[in-house]
Amino acid sequence: MASPDSIWHLVNLLSCFFLTGLIWFVAVVHYPLFAAVGESDFQQYERKHAQRTTSITFPTMTAELLSGFVLVWWHWEGGIPWLWVAMLGLIGAIWIITVFLAVPLHGQLAAGFDAEIHRKLLRVNWCRTAAWTVRSGVWAWILVGN
C-alpha cells in the first residue's frame, strides 16, 4: 500500500499534469475559437462554457491546491522546503489570476462577445499556461531524479 505522503504527491502530480494539458488545449484551441461562435449565440455559449469548464477545473484545481499545502507541510523537516513552497506559490498565482482576472473577464463576456475583452482573456490565460507548464516541468525534473 502506498504511504500517505506518496498519495499526496500523486494527487498533486496528476492534477498538475491534467491541468497543464487542459490549459494548453484551452490556450491553443478553445479560447481562440470564441471569436468564431457568432454574436447571436455567444451569450448562451459562454454560459454553458463556464458551467461545464468549472465542473472539471474547480475540483481538480482544489485537489492541486490542497495537495500543494499538504506537500509543503509534509516536507517541512527542519527547514523550509523551498521547492514545494515555490510550487505552492505557482498554484497560488494560478488561483489569483483565475479568480481576479479570468473569471471577471468571463463575466464580461457573458453579456456578449467583445473582441477587446476576448484579447485580454487570451493574454491572461497565457499567464496561467506558463505557470502550469513550469509546474509540470518541475514535476518532470523531480520524477527523473533531479
Tab-separated table of N, CA and C in Angstrom:
chain	number	residue	atom	x	y	z
A	1	MET	N	0.842	-1.188	0.000
A	1	MET	CA	0.000	0.000	0.000
A	1	MET	C	0.884	1.247	0.000
A	2	ALA	N	0.456	2.243	-0.727
A	2	ALA	CA	1.211	3.489	-0.823
A	2	ALA	C	1.127	4.253	0.495
A	3	SER	N	2.209	4.941	0.821
A	3	SER	CA	2.216	5.751	2.034
A	3	SER	C	1.405	7.031	1.796
A	4	PRO	N	0.918	7.645	2.873
A	4	PRO	CA	0.119	8.866	2.699
A	4	PRO	C	0.864	9.967	1.955
A	5	ASP	N	2.169	10.106	2.214
A	5	ASP	CA	2.890	11.164	1.517
A	5	ASP	C	2.976	10.880	0.025
A	6	SER	N	3.123	9.622	-0.373
A	6	SER	CA	3.187	9.326	-1.801
A	6	SER	C	1.830	9.530	-2.465
A	7	ILE	N	0.735	9.331	-1.734
A	7	ILE	CA	-0.594	9.584	-2.295
A	7	ILE	C	-0.767	11.077	-2.564
A	8	TRP	N	-0.322	11.925	-1.619
A	8	TRP	CA	-0.418	13.373	-1.828
A	8	TRP	C	0.460	13.827	-2.986
A	9	HIS	N	1.643	13.219	-3.107
A	9	HIS	CA	2.497	13.523	-4.256
A	9	HIS	C	1.779	13.164	-5.554
A	10	LEU	N	1.159	11.994	-5.571
A	10	LEU	CA	0.462	11.530	-6.768
A	10	LEU	C	-0.723	12.436	-7.112
A	11	VAL	N	-1.498	12.839	-6.112
A	11	VAL	CA	-2.623	13.746	-6.348
A	11	VAL	C	-2.114	15.043	-6.964
A	12	ASN	N	-1.046	15.588	-6.400
A	12	ASN	CA	-0.503	16.847	-6.901
A	12	ASN	C	0.045	16.688	-8.312
A	13	LEU	N	0.790	15.628	-8.535
A	13	LEU	CA	1.366	15.361	-9.852
A	13	LEU	C	0.281	15.196	-10.909
A	14	LEU	N	-0.694	14.331	-10.646
A	14	LEU	CA	-1.734	14.052	-11.642
A	14	LEU	C	-2.606	15.273	-11.911
A	15	SER	N	-2.966	16.000	-10.866
A	15	SER	CA	-3.778	17.199	-11.091
A	15	SER	C	-2.986	18.236	-11.878
A	16	CYS	N	-1.711	18.383	-11.567
A	16	CYS	CA	-0.863	19.334	-12.290
A	16	CYS	C	-0.748	18.960	-13.762
A	17	PHE	N	-0.438	17.713	-14.050
A	17	PHE	CA	-0.287	17.289	-15.444
A	17	PHE	C	-1.609	17.398	-16.205
A	18	PHE	N	-2.713	16.997	-15.571
A	18	PHE	CA	-4.018	17.107	-16.217
A	18	PHE	C	-4.326	18.569	-16.550
A	19	LEU	N	-4.144	19.457	-15.556
A	19	LEU	CA	-4.465	20.871	-15.760
A	19	LEU	C	-3.531	21.530	-16.771
A	20	THR	N	-2.290	21.087	-16.819
A	20	THR	CA	-1.363	21.630	-17.816
A	20	THR	C	-1.824	21.266	-19.220
A	21	GLY	N	-2.192	20.015	-19.421
A	21	GLY	CA	-2.706	19.615	-20.730
A	21	GLY	C	-3.977	20.357	-21.081
A	22	LEU	N	-4.860	20.488	-20.107
A	22	LEU	CA	-6.125	21.186	-20.341
A	22	LEU	C	-5.893	22.650	-20.687
A	23	ILE	N	-5.000	23.322	-19.961
A	23	ILE	CA	-4.798	24.751	-20.203
A	23	ILE	C	-4.146	24.993	-21.564
A	24	TRP	N	-3.289	24.069	-21.997
A	24	TRP	CA	-2.712	24.204	-23.338
A	24	TRP	C	-3.791	24.039	-24.410
A	25	PHE	N	-4.717	23.101	-24.220
A	25	PHE	CA	-5.834	22.954	-25.148
A	25	PHE	C	-6.679	24.229	-25.171
A	26	VAL	N	-6.957	24.752	-23.993
A	26	VAL	CA	-7.753	25.977	-23.895
A	26	VAL	C	-7.028	27.134	-24.591
A	27	ALA	N	-5.727	27.257	-24.368
A	27	ALA	CA	-4.955	28.372	-24.931
A	27	ALA	C	-4.827	28.303	-26.448
A	28	VAL	N	-4.653	27.101	-26.963
A	28	VAL	CA	-4.373	26.959	-28.392
A	28	VAL	C	-5.640	26.740	-29.224
A	29	VAL	N	-6.630	26.056	-28.644
A	29	VAL	CA	-7.817	25.692	-29.425
A	29	VAL	C	-9.074	26.415	-28.932
A	30	HIS	N	-9.410	26.213	-27.677
A	30	HIS	CA	-10.722	26.610	-27.180
A	30	HIS	C	-10.937	28.131	-27.138
A	31	TYR	N	-10.117	28.865	-26.402
A	31	TYR	CA	-10.326	30.308	-26.296
A	31	TYR	C	-10.210	31.026	-27.636
A	32	PRO	N	-9.239	30.692	-28.480
A	32	PRO	CA	-9.195	31.380	-29.779
A	32	PRO	C	-10.479	31.197	-30.601
A	33	LEU	N	-11.162	30.073	-30.424
A	33	LEU	CA	-12.389	29.828	-31.189
A	33	LEU	C	-13.596	30.612	-30.666
A	34	PHE	N	-13.467	31.261	-29.525
A	34	PHE	CA	-14.566	32.089	-29.029
A	34	PHE	C	-15.003	33.093	-30.098
A	35	ALA	N	-14.046	33.635	-30.816
A	35	ALA	CA	-14.340	34.663	-31.820
A	35	ALA	C	-15.170	34.120	-32.976
A	36	ALA	N	-15.197	32.807	-33.148
A	36	ALA	CA	-15.924	32.205	-34.266
A	36	ALA	C	-17.341	31.756	-33.898
A	37	VAL	N	-17.730	31.929	-32.639
A	37	VAL	CA	-19.038	31.436	-32.196
A	37	VAL	C	-20.176	32.220	-32.839
A	38	GLY	N	-20.004	33.486	-32.986
A	38	GLY	CA	-21.074	34.326	-33.531
A	38	GLY	C	-21.778	35.065	-32.415
A	39	GLU	N	-22.084	36.315	-32.682
A	39	GLU	CA	-22.655	37.172	-31.642
A	39	GLU	C	-24.014	36.696	-31.156
A	40	SER	N	-24.841	36.167	-32.033
A	40	SER	CA	-26.192	35.778	-31.634
A	40	SER	C	-26.204	34.579	-30.683
A	41	ASP	N	-25.194	33.726	-30.777
A	41	ASP	CA	-25.135	32.526	-29.937
A	41	ASP	C	-24.132	32.633	-28.788
A	42	PHE	N	-23.402	33.734	-28.722
A	42	PHE	CA	-22.272	33.781	-27.792
A	42	PHE	C	-22.687	33.763	-26.320
A	43	GLN	N	-23.716	34.475	-25.943
A	43	GLN	CA	-24.098	34.518	-24.528
A	43	GLN	C	-24.426	33.119	-24.003
A	44	GLN	N	-25.203	32.378	-24.742
A	44	GLN	CA	-25.542	31.019	-24.328
A	44	GLN	C	-24.297	30.134	-24.325
A	45	TYR	N	-23.447	30.307	-25.324
A	45	TYR	CA	-22.213	29.528	-25.401
A	45	TYR	C	-21.323	29.813	-24.189
A	46	GLU	N	-21.142	31.074	-23.864
A	46	GLU	CA	-20.285	31.464	-22.728
A	46	GLU	C	-20.839	30.906	-21.422
A	47	ARG	N	-22.154	30.972	-21.243
A	47	ARG	CA	-22.771	30.451	-20.020
A	47	ARG	C	-22.512	28.948	-19.893
A	48	LYS	N	-22.743	28.209	-20.967
A	48	LYS	CA	-22.513	26.764	-20.936
A	48	LYS	C	-21.027	26.444	-20.782
A	49	HIS	N	-20.184	27.221	-21.435
A	49	HIS	CA	-18.738	27.033	-21.298
A	49	HIS	C	-18.332	27.168	-19.835
A	50	ALA	N	-18.798	28.227	-19.175
A	50	ALA	CA	-18.427	28.486	-17.779
A	50	ALA	C	-18.901	27.354	-16.873
A	51	GLN	N	-20.128	26.897	-17.058
A	51	GLN	CA	-20.664	25.823	-16.221
A	51	GLN	C	-19.867	24.530	-16.408
A	52	ARG	N	-19.664	24.144	-17.643
A	52	ARG	CA	-19.002	22.867	-17.921
A	52	ARG	C	-17.524	22.899	-17.556
A	53	THR	N	-16.871	24.004	-17.846
A	53	THR	CA	-15.451	24.113	-17.526
A	53	THR	C	-15.243	24.100	-16.018
A	54	THR	N	-16.075	24.827	-15.293
A	54	THR	CA	-15.954	24.871	-13.835
A	54	THR	C	-16.153	23.492	-13.222
A	55	SER	N	-17.050	22.701	-13.788
A	55	SER	CA	-17.302	21.367	-13.230
A	55	SER	C	-16.081	20.452	-13.341
A	56	ILE	N	-15.189	20.760	-14.262
A	56	ILE	CA	-13.953	19.984	-14.410
A	56	ILE	C	-12.788	20.647	-13.683
A	57	THR	N	-12.644	21.936	-13.873
A	57	THR	CA	-11.452	22.613	-13.343
A	57	THR	C	-11.499	22.848	-11.839
A	58	PHE	N	-12.655	23.224	-11.304
A	58	PHE	CA	-12.697	23.571	-9.876
A	58	PHE	C	-12.285	22.406	-8.981
A	59	PRO	N	-12.841	21.193	-9.154
A	59	PRO	CA	-12.402	20.103	-8.279
A	59	PRO	C	-10.929	19.739	-8.476
A	60	THR	N	-10.473	19.805	-9.708
A	60	THR	CA	-9.077	19.438	-9.979
A	60	THR	C	-8.123	20.494	-9.427
A	61	MET	N	-8.460	21.766	-9.618
A	61	MET	CA	-7.633	22.831	-9.058
A	61	MET	C	-7.642	22.790	-7.535
A	62	THR	N	-8.786	22.457	-6.940
A	62	THR	CA	-8.872	22.352	-5.494
A	62	THR	C	-7.999	21.214	-4.977
A	63	ALA	N	-8.019	20.075	-5.667
A	63	ALA	CA	-7.163	18.941	-5.284
A	63	ALA	C	-5.694	19.332	-5.395
A	64	GLU	N	-5.342	20.071	-6.446
A	64	GLU	CA	-3.963	20.519	-6.617
A	64	GLU	C	-3.554	21.466	-5.489
A	65	LEU	N	-4.442	22.401	-5.137
A	65	LEU	CA	-4.151	23.357	-4.072
A	65	LEU	C	-4.016	22.661	-2.726
A	66	LEU	N	-4.978	21.821	-2.385
A	66	LEU	CA	-4.944	21.106	-1.113
A	66	LEU	C	-3.693	20.239	-1.008
A	67	SER	N	-3.399	19.479	-2.044
A	67	SER	CA	-2.215	18.615	-2.010
A	67	SER	C	-0.934	19.447	-1.980
A	68	GLY	N	-0.955	20.628	-2.577
A	68	GLY	CA	0.207	21.514	-2.507
A	68	GLY	C	0.502	21.953	-1.083
A	69	PHE	N	-0.562	22.307	-0.327
A	69	PHE	CA	-0.388	22.655	1.082
A	69	PHE	C	0.132	21.460	1.878
A	70	VAL	N	-0.436	20.295	1.626
A	70	VAL	CA	-0.003	19.096	2.344
A	70	VAL	C	1.464	18.800	2.053
A	71	LEU	N	1.894	18.956	0.811
A	71	LEU	CA	3.288	18.665	0.469
A	71	LEU	C	4.258	19.637	1.135
A	72	VAL	N	3.884	20.890	1.245
A	72	VAL	CA	4.745	21.840	1.971
A	72	VAL	C	4.857	21.398	3.426
A	73	TRP	N	3.744	21.083	4.040
A	73	TRP	CA	3.745	20.638	5.432
A	73	TRP	C	4.532	19.330	5.572
A	74	TRP	N	4.326	18.406	4.666
A	74	TRP	CA	4.957	17.080	4.702
A	74	TRP	C	6.478	17.172	4.585
A	75	HIS	N	6.947	18.101	3.759
A	75	HIS	CA	8.389	18.224	3.507
A	75	HIS	C	9.085	19.179	4.474
A	76	TRP	N	8.362	19.675	5.454
A	76	TRP	CA	8.910	20.627	6.410
A	76	TRP	C	9.686	19.854	7.469
A	77	GLU	N	10.919	19.550	7.179
A	77	GLU	CA	11.751	18.735	8.081
A	77	GLU	C	12.964	19.536	8.538
A	78	GLY	N	12.759	20.412	9.468
A	78	GLY	CA	13.870	21.180	9.994
A	78	GLY	C	14.291	22.347	9.125
A	79	GLY	N	13.534	22.664	8.126
A	79	GLY	CA	13.861	23.788	7.260
A	79	GLY	C	12.728	24.050	6.287
A	80	ILE	N	12.850	25.129	5.571
A	80	ILE	CA	11.804	25.491	4.619
A	80	ILE	C	12.007	24.679	3.340
A	81	PRO	N	11.002	23.932	2.935
A	81	PRO	CA	11.104	23.145	1.703
A	81	PRO	C	10.867	24.043	0.479
A	82	TRP	N	11.908	24.759	0.072
A	82	TRP	CA	11.783	25.806	-0.936
A	82	TRP	C	11.122	25.339	-2.229
A	83	LEU	N	11.463	24.154	-2.699
A	83	LEU	CA	10.877	23.657	-3.936
A	83	LEU	C	9.358	23.552	-3.813
A	84	TRP	N	8.892	22.980	-2.703
A	84	TRP	CA	7.454	22.795	-2.513
A	84	TRP	C	6.746	24.111	-2.243
A	85	VAL	N	7.428	25.030	-1.574
A	85	VAL	CA	6.868	26.366	-1.355
A	85	VAL	C	6.726	27.091	-2.699
A	86	ALA	N	7.736	26.971	-3.547
A	86	ALA	CA	7.668	27.597	-4.877
A	86	ALA	C	6.546	26.987	-5.715
A	87	MET	N	6.413	25.665	-5.640
A	87	MET	CA	5.338	25.004	-6.385
A	87	MET	C	3.972	25.477	-5.876
A	88	LEU	N	3.833	25.603	-4.550
A	88	LEU	CA	2.589	26.104	-3.972
A	88	LEU	C	2.366	27.563	-4.379
A	89	GLY	N	3.439	28.330	-4.448
A	89	GLY	CA	3.338	29.720	-4.900
A	89	GLY	C	2.796	29.825	-6.321
A	90	LEU	N	3.224	28.918	-7.189
A	90	LEU	CA	2.692	28.910	-8.551
A	90	LEU	C	1.200	28.561	-8.557
A	91	ILE	N	0.817	27.615	-7.708
A	91	ILE	CA	-0.606	27.286	-7.595
A	91	ILE	C	-1.375	28.522	-7.125
A	92	GLY	N	-0.833	29.208	-6.127
A	92	GLY	CA	-1.480	30.431	-5.642
A	92	GLY	C	-1.616	31.477	-6.735
A	93	ALA	N	-0.564	31.649	-7.529
A	93	ALA	CA	-0.612	32.617	-8.635
A	93	ALA	C	-1.697	32.237	-9.640
A	94	ILE	N	-1.807	30.946	-9.935
A	94	ILE	CA	-2.840	30.471	-10.865
A	94	ILE	C	-4.230	30.795	-10.325
A	95	TRP	N	-4.436	30.528	-9.042
A	95	TRP	CA	-5.743	30.826	-8.435
A	95	TRP	C	-6.036	32.326	-8.469
A	96	ILE	N	-5.047	33.133	-8.140
A	96	ILE	CA	-5.239	34.592	-8.141
A	96	ILE	C	-5.583	35.083	-9.545
A	97	ILE	N	-4.835	34.619	-10.545
A	97	ILE	CA	-5.104	35.008	-11.932
A	97	ILE	C	-6.502	34.550	-12.349
A	98	THR	N	-6.855	33.333	-11.963
A	98	THR	CA	-8.166	32.793	-12.331
A	98	THR	C	-9.296	33.586	-11.692
A	99	VAL	N	-9.220	33.755	-10.362
A	99	VAL	CA	-10.321	34.380	-9.621
A	99	VAL	C	-10.443	35.878	-9.904
A	100	PHE	N	-9.304	36.576	-9.975
A	100	PHE	CA	-9.356	38.033	-10.072
A	100	PHE	C	-9.231	38.586	-11.485
A	101	LEU	N	-8.814	37.744	-12.437
A	101	LEU	CA	-8.679	38.225	-13.815
A	101	LEU	C	-9.544	37.426	-14.795
A	102	ALA	N	-9.342	36.106	-14.858
A	102	ALA	CA	-10.049	35.306	-15.861
A	102	ALA	C	-11.558	35.250	-15.607
A	103	VAL	N	-11.961	34.969	-14.373
A	103	VAL	CA	-13.396	34.868	-14.073
A	103	VAL	C	-14.116	36.196	-14.348
A	104	PRO	N	-13.585	37.341	-13.910
A	104	PRO	CA	-14.268	38.601	-14.252
A	104	PRO	C	-14.344	38.852	-15.767
A	105	LEU	N	-13.309	38.452	-16.501
A	105	LEU	CA	-13.368	38.617	-17.962
A	105	LEU	C	-14.458	37.734	-18.559
A	106	HIS	N	-14.584	36.523	-18.045
A	106	HIS	CA	-15.685	35.668	-18.495
A	106	HIS	C	-17.023	36.296	-18.139
A	107	GLY	N	-17.089	36.914	-16.968
A	107	GLY	CA	-18.316	37.604	-16.576
A	107	GLY	C	-18.685	38.713	-17.556
A	108	GLN	N	-17.683	39.440	-18.011
A	108	GLN	CA	-17.930	40.487	-19.001
A	108	GLN	C	-18.353	39.891	-20.338
A	109	LEU	N	-17.733	38.785	-20.709
A	109	LEU	CA	-18.099	38.132	-21.971
A	109	LEU	C	-19.497	37.524	-21.912
A	110	ALA	N	-19.990	37.235	-20.712
A	110	ALA	CA	-21.336	36.681	-20.573
A	110	ALA	C	-22.405	37.651	-21.074
A	111	ALA	N	-22.076	38.935	-21.096
A	111	ALA	CA	-23.012	39.935	-21.613
A	111	ALA	C	-23.021	39.963	-23.138
A	112	GLY	N	-22.053	39.329	-23.749
A	112	GLY	CA	-21.935	39.306	-25.212
A	112	GLY	C	-20.481	39.390	-25.615
A	113	PHE	N	-20.182	38.878	-26.785
A	113	PHE	CA	-18.788	38.857	-27.241
A	113	PHE	C	-18.264	40.271	-27.430
A	114	ASP	N	-17.055	40.498	-26.943
A	114	ASP	CA	-16.356	41.768	-27.109
A	114	ASP	C	-14.913	41.420	-27.461
A	115	ALA	N	-14.453	41.865	-28.605
A	115	ALA	CA	-13.123	41.483	-29.102
A	115	ALA	C	-12.006	41.915	-28.153
A	116	GLU	N	-12.119	43.081	-27.549
A	116	GLU	CA	-11.071	43.553	-26.635
A	116	GLU	C	-11.020	42.705	-25.370
A	117	ILE	N	-12.165	42.382	-24.806
A	117	ILE	CA	-12.203	41.526	-23.612
A	117	ILE	C	-11.664	40.135	-23.963
A	118	HIS	N	-12.014	39.655	-25.131
A	118	HIS	CA	-11.501	38.357	-25.595
A	118	HIS	C	-9.979	38.378	-25.663
A	119	ARG	N	-9.404	39.435	-26.218
A	119	ARG	CA	-7.937	39.557	-26.294
A	119	ARG	C	-7.324	39.565	-24.894
A	120	LYS	N	-7.959	40.271	-23.956
A	120	LYS	CA	-7.463	40.285	-22.574
A	120	LYS	C	-7.500	38.885	-21.980
A	121	LEU	N	-8.589	38.162	-22.215
A	121	LEU	CA	-8.705	36.801	-21.704
A	121	LEU	C	-7.599	35.904	-22.277
A	122	LEU	N	-7.323	36.046	-23.562
A	122	LEU	CA	-6.244	35.256	-24.173
A	122	LEU	C	-4.902	35.553	-23.502
A	123	ARG	N	-4.615	36.834	-23.252
A	123	ARG	CA	-3.348	37.211	-22.605
A	123	ARG	C	-3.278	36.683	-21.170
A	124	VAL	N	-4.346	36.851	-20.420
A	124	VAL	CA	-4.394	36.385	-19.032
A	124	VAL	C	-4.204	34.869	-18.994
A	125	ASN	N	-4.831	34.184	-19.915
A	125	ASN	CA	-4.743	32.730	-19.929
A	125	ASN	C	-3.323	32.248	-20.190
A	126	TRP	N	-2.543	32.988	-20.977
A	126	TRP	CA	-1.149	32.577	-21.219
A	126	TRP	C	-0.326	32.637	-19.934
A	127	CYS	N	-0.695	33.504	-19.005
A	127	CYS	CA	0.000	33.537	-17.706
A	127	CYS	C	-0.259	32.239	-16.935
A	128	ARG	N	-1.512	31.787	-16.943
A	128	ARG	CA	-1.830	30.515	-16.282
A	128	ARG	C	-1.147	29.357	-17.005
A	129	THR	N	-1.146	29.413	-18.320
A	129	THR	CA	-0.498	28.356	-19.113
A	129	THR	C	0.982	28.267	-18.750
A	130	ALA	N	1.634	29.413	-18.640
A	130	ALA	CA	3.058	29.429	-18.279
A	130	ALA	C	3.280	28.850	-16.888
A	131	ALA	N	2.446	29.241	-15.935
A	131	ALA	CA	2.624	28.757	-14.557
A	131	ALA	C	2.435	27.243	-14.471
A	132	TRP	N	1.405	26.711	-15.114
A	132	TRP	CA	1.204	25.264	-15.080
A	132	TRP	C	2.296	24.526	-15.841
A	133	THR	N	2.792	25.129	-16.907
A	133	THR	CA	3.874	24.497	-17.667
A	133	THR	C	5.145	24.421	-16.818
A	134	VAL	N	5.437	25.472	-16.089
A	134	VAL	CA	6.595	25.457	-15.183
A	134	VAL	C	6.402	24.387	-14.113
A	135	ARG	N	5.214	24.326	-13.527
A	135	ARG	CA	4.950	23.295	-12.510
A	135	ARG	C	5.158	21.892	-13.083
A	136	SER	N	4.655	21.658	-14.278
A	136	SER	CA	4.838	20.334	-14.894
A	136	SER	C	6.310	20.057	-15.179
A	137	GLY	N	7.036	21.086	-15.582
A	137	GLY	CA	8.470	20.926	-15.814
A	137	GLY	C	9.209	20.564	-14.538
A	138	VAL	N	8.840	21.197	-13.442
A	138	VAL	CA	9.468	20.868	-12.154
A	138	VAL	C	9.118	19.442	-11.757
A	139	TRP	N	7.862	19.058	-11.935
A	139	TRP	CA	7.480	17.677	-11.634
A	139	TRP	C	8.267	16.688	-12.493
A	140	ALA	N	8.449	16.990	-13.756
A	140	ALA	CA	9.246	16.110	-14.631
A	140	ALA	C	10.674	16.005	-14.111
A	141	TRP	N	11.220	17.122	-13.673
A	141	TRP	CA	12.573	17.172	-13.118
A	141	TRP	C	12.645	16.301	-11.849
A	142	ILE	N	11.618	16.409	-11.004
A	142	ILE	CA	11.563	15.591	-9.787
A	142	ILE	C	11.494	14.118	-10.150
A	143	LEU	N	10.677	13.783	-11.126
A	143	LEU	CA	10.475	12.373	-11.495
A	143	LEU	C	11.714	11.707	-12.081
A	144	VAL	N	12.527	12.486	-12.798
A	144	VAL	CA	13.736	11.884	-13.378
A	144	VAL	C	14.902	11.894	-12.398
A	145	GLY	N	14.646	12.330	-11.196
A	145	GLY	CA	15.662	12.234	-10.156
A	145	GLY	C	16.502	13.470	-9.968
A	146	ASN	N	15.999	14.600	-10.449
A	146	ASN	CA	16.644	15.906	-10.348
A	146	ASN	C	18.132	15.735	-10.347
